Coordinates of C-alpha atoms and ligand atoms in Angstrom, one line a residue:
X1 CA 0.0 0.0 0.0
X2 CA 1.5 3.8 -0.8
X3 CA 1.7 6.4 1.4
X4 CA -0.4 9.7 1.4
X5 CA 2.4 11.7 2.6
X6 CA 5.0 12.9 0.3
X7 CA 8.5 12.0 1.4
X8 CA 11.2 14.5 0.5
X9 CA 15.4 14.1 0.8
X10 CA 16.9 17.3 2.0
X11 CA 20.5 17.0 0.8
X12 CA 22.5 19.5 3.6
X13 CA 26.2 20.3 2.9
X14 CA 28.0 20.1 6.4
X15 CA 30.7 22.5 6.2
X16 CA 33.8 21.0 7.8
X17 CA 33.9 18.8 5.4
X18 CA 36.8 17.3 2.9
X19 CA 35.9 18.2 -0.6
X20 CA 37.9 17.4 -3.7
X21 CA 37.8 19.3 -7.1
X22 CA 39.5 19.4 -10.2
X23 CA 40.4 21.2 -13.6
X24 CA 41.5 19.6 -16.7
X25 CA 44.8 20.5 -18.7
X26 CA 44.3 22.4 -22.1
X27 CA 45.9 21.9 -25.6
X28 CA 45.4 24.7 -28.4
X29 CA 44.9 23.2 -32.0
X30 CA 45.4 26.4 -33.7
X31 CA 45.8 29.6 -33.1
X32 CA 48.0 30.4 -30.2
X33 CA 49.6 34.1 -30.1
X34 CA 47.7 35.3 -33.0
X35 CA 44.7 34.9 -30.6
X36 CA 46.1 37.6 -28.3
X37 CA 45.6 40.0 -31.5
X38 CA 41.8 39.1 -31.7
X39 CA 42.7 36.3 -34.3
X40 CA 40.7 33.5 -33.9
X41 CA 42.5 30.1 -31.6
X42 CA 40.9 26.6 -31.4
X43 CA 42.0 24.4 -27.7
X44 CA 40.4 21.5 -26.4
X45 CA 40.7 20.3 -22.8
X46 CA 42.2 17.0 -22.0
X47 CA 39.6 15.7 -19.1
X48 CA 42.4 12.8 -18.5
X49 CA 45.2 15.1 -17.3
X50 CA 44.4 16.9 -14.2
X51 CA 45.0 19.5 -11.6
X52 CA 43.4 18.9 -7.9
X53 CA 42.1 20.5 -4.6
X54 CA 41.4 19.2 -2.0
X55 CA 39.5 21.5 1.0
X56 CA 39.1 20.6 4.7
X57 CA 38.9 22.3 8.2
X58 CA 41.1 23.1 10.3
X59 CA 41.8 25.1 13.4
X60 CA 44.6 27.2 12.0
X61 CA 43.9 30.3 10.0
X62 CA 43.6 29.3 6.0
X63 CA 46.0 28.1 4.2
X64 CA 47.1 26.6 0.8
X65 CA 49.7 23.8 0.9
X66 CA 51.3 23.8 -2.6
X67 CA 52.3 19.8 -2.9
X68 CA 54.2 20.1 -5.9
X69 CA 56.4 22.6 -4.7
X70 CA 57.8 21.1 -1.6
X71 CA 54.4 21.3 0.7
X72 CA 55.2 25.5 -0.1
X73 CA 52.5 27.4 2.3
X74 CA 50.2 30.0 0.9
X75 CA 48.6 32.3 3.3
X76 CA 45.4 34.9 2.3
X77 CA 46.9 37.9 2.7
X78 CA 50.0 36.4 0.7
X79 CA 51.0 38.1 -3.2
X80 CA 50.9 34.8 -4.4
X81 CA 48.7 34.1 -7.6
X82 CA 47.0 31.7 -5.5
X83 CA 46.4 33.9 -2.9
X84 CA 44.5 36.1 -5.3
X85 CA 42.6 33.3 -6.3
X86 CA 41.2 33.0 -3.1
X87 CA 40.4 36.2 -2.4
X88 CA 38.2 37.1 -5.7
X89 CA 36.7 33.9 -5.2
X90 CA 35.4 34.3 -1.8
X91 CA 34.6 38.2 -2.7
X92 CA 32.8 37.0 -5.7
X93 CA 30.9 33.9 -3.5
X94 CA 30.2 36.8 -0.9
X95 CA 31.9 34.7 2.1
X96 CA 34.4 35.2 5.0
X97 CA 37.8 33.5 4.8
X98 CA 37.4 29.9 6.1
X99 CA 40.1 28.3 8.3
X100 CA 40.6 25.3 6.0
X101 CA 44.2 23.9 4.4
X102 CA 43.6 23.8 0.8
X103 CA 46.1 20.8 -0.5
X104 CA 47.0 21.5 -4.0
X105 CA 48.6 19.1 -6.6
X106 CA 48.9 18.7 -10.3
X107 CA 49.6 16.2 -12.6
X108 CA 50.1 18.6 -15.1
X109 CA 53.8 19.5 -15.4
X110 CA 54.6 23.6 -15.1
X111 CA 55.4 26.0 -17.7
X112 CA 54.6 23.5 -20.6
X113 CA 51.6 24.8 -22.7
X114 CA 49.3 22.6 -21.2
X115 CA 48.0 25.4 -18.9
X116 CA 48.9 24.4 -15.5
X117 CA 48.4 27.5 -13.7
X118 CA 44.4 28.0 -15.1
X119 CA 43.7 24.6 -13.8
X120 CA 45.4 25.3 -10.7
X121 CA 43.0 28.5 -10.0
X122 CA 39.8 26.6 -11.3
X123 CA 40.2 23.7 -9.2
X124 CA 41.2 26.0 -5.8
X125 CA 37.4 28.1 -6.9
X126 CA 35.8 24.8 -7.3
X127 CA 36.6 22.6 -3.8
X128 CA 36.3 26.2 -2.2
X129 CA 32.5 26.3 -4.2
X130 CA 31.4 23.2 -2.8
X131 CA 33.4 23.3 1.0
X132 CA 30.6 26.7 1.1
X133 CA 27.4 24.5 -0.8
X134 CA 27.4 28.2 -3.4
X135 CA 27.2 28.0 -6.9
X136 CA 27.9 31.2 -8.9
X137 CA 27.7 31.5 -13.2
X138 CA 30.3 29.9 -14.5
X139 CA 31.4 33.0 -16.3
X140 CA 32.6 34.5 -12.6
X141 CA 34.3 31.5 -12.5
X142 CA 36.0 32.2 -15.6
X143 CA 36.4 36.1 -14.8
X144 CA 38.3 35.4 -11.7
X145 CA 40.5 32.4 -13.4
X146 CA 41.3 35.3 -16.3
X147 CA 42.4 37.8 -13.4
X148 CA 45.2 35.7 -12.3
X149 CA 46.2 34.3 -16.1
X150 CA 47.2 37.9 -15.9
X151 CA 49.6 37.7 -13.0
X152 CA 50.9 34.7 -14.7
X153 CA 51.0 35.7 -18.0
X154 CA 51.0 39.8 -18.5
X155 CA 48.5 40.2 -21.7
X156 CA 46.5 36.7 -21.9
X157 CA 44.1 36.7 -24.5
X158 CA 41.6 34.8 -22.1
X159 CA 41.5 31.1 -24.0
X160 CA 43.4 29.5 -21.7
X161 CA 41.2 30.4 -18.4
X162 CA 37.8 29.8 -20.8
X163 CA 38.7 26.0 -22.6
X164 CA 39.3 25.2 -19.0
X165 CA 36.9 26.0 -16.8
X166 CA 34.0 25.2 -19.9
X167 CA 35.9 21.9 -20.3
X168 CA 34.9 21.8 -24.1
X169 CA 36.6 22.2 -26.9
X170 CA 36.3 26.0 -28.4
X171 CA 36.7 28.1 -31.0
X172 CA 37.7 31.7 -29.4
X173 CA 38.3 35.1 -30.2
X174 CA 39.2 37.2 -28.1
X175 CA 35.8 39.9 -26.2
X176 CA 33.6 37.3 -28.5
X177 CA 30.7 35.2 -26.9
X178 CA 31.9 31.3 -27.0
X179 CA 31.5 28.8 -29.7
X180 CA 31.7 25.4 -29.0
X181 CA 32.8 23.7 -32.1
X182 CA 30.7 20.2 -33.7
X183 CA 33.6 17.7 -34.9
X184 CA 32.2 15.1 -37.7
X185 CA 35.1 12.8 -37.1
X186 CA 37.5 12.4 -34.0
X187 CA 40.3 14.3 -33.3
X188 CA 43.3 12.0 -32.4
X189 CA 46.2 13.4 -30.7
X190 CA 49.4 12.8 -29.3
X191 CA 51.1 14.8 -26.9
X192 CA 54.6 15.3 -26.9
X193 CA 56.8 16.9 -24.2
X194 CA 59.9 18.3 -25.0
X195 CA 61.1 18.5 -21.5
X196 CA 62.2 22.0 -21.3
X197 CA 59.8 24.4 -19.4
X198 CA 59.6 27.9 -21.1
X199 CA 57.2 30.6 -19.5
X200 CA 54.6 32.2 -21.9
X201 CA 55.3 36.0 -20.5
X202 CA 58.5 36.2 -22.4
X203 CA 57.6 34.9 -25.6
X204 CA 54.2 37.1 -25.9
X205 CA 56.3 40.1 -24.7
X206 CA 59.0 39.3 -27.6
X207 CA 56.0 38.3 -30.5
X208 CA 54.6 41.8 -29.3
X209 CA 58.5 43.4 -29.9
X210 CA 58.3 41.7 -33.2
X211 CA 54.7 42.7 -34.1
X212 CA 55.6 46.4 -33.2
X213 CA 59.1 45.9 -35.3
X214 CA 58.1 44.1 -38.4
X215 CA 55.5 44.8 -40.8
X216 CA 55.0 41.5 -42.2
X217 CA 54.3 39.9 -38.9
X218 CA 51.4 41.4 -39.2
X219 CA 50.3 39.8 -41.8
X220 CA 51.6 36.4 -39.9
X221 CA 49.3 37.0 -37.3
X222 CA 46.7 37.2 -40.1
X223 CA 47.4 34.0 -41.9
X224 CA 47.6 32.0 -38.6
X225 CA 43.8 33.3 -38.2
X226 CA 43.0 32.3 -41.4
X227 CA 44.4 29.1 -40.5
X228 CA 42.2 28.5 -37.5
X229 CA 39.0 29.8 -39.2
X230 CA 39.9 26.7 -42.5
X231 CA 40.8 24.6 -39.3
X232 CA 37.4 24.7 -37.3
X233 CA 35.4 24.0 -41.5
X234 CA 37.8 21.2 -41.7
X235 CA 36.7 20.1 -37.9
X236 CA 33.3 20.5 -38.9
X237 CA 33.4 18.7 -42.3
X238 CA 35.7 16.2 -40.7
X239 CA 38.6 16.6 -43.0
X240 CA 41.4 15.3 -41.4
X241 CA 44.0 15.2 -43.9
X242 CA 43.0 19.2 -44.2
X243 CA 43.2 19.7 -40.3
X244 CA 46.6 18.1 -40.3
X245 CA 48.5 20.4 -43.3
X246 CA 46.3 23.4 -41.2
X247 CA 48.7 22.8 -38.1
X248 CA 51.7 22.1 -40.2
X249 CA 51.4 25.3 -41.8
X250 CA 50.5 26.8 -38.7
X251 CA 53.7 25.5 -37.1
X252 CA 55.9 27.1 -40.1
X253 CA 53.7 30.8 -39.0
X254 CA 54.7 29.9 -35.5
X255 CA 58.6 29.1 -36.4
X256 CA 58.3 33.4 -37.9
X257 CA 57.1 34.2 -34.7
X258 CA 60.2 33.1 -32.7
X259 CA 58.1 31.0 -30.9
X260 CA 59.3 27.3 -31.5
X261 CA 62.6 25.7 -30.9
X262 CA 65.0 23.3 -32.6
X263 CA 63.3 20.5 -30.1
X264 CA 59.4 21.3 -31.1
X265 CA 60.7 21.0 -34.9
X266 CA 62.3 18.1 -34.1
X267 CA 59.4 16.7 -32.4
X268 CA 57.3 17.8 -35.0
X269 CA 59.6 16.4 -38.1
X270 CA 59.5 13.1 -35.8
X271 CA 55.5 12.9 -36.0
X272 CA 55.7 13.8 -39.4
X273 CA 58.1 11.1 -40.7
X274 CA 56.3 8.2 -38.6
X275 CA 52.9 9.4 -40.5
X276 CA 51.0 12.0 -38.4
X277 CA 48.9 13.7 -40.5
X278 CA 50.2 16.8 -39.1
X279 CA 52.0 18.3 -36.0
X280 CA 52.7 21.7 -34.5
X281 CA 54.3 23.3 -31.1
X282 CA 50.8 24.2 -29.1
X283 CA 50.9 27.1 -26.5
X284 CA 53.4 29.5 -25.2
X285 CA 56.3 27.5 -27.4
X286 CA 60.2 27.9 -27.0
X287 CA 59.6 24.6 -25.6
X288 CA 56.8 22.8 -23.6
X289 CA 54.8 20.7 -25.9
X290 CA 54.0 19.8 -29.2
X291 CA 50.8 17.6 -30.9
X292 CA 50.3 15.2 -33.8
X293 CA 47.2 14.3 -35.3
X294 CA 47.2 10.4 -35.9
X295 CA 44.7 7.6 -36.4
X296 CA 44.4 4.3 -35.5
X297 CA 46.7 3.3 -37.9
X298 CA 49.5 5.8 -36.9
X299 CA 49.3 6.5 -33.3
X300 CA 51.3 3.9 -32.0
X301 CA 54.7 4.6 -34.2
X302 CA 54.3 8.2 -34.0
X303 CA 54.6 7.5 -29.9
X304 CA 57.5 5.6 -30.6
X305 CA 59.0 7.8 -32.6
X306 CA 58.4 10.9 -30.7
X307 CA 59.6 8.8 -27.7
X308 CA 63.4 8.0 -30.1
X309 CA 63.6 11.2 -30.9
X310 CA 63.7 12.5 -27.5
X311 CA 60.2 13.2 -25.9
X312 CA 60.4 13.0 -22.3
X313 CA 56.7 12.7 -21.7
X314 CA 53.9 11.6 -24.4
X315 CA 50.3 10.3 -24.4
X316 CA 46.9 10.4 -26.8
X317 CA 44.2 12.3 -26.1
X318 CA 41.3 12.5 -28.3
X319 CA 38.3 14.9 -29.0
X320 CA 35.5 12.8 -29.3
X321 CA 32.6 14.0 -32.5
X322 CA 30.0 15.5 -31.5
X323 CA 27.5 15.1 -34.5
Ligands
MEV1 C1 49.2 30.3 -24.2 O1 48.6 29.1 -23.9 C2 48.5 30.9 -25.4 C3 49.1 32.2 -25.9 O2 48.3 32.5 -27.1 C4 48.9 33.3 -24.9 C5 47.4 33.7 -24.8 O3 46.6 33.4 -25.6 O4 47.2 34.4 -23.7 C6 50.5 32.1 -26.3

């Protein structure tokens, strides 16, 4: 026999808690530095690789406990990046300053062009989102991630902060609305790490020197838009073999920029000769990482290949179609 009385679950969020959140890595197809000129970029998020935070109370005043940097302590008041983080968030989630240890760790290696230090900031506003049981638009979220790519990185267009905390792949330009972009067939990379950490600041700074200097890098920074705008058809029409001479060329655009370096165009070379269907540096450049599109066929040689020819770290990653 049923009841008459309606049963209902009230779900409470006990503050105190121990919450966990995280933020993906990012890879840009297309686009990088010519996005910062309002040119359009193309980045995906890879959900596998991942940066993490991990709230709970405590009876000390709040800290962050950076784990990849030797248990380094953060404090509020601190003029650490993270310390900003913290700040804006809890102004923007209109809440005091909790006494909690925020643990923070990332399996996303520094300073590579994966965009470590957006996922860092995303997944400190997200364990601090559910430690208070607030939700607030995701585009605060992405406001707030933005102010710190700043500190970070001087000028950022903005794509790293949004393809991270949307977790979809995009197709940006820069004060635009968002577009997510429909892929007919899969997009199959592999990652390649060249092993040598390069920080973006510098090499925007000296692509804005050269921009200022040289009249036909104007005209680079063009093409490379061009590029991504063929790029996200060829996504959309699943041409492939298109796709993969887009990022070549968009690798040779890069190499007039100053931004790649004789071990991305070895690395890229490398994909290239063990069949990739195409291969560029993606991100800040001058070292970090670069990606190959592959299939089935491909992938496995290209990784061994990439591996011989000196990558220190590589793995797939694949954008999934959508229609
Ligand atoms: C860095 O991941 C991408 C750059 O285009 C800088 C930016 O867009 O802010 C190099």
């Amino acid at each position: 026999m049923g009841t008459d009385f309606p049963v209902f679950v009230v779900c409470v969020a006990t503050i105190g808690s121990r919450f966990v959140s995280s933020a993906a890595a990012k890879v840009i197809l297309f686009g990088e530095h010519a996005v910062v000129y309002g040119q359009p970029a193309i980045a995906m998020p890879i959900s596998s690789l991942r940066a993490y935070a991990e709230v709970e109370s405590t009876n000390t005043p709040f800290q962050i406990i950076a784990q990849d940097l030797n248990n380094k302590i953060i404090t509020f008041e601190g003029d650490d990046p993270l310390s900003q983080v913290v700040r804006l968030a809890l102004e923007a989630m209109n809440v005091p300053t909790p006494d909690v240890s925020i643990v923070v760790r990332s399996d996303i290696p520094i300073a590579s062009g994966l965009g470590s230090g957006a996922a860092i900031s995303t997944a400190i506003i997200r364990c601090l989102l559910e430690y208070f049981d607030v939700v607030i638009p995701r585009e605060a979220i992405n406001e707030i991630v933005y102010e710190v790519e700043k500190i970070h990185h001087g000028t950022p267009s903005g794509i790293d902060n949004t393809v991270i905390v949307y977790e979809q792949a995009i197709y940006y330009v820069r004060d635009n609305p968002i577009e997510m972009i429909g892929i007919q067939n899969q997009v199959q990379l592999v990652v390649a790490d060249t092993g040598t950490t390069a920080l973006t600041k510098p090499a925007v700074a000296d692509v804005r020197r050269l921009y200022e200097k040289e009249e036909n890098i104007k005209q680079v920074i063009e093409d490379i838009g061009t590029i991504a705008s063929d790029a996200k058809q060829a996504m959309q029409s699943g041409n492939n073999d298109l796709l993969g001479n887009l990022m070549l060329k968009n690798h040779e655009f890069l190499q007039k920029l100053t931004v790649s370096s004789d071990e991305l165009d070895r690395l890229v070379d490398a994909a290239m000769s063990a069949g990739a269907k195409g291969a560029k540096l993606s991100g800040g450049g001058r070292g970090g990482n670069m990606i190959a599109l592959v299939d089935n066929n491909s992938s496995e040689n290209v990784i061994e290949v990439l591996k011989s020819a000196g990558a220190k770290r590589v793995f797939e990653t694949t954008l999934e179609k959508t229609s």
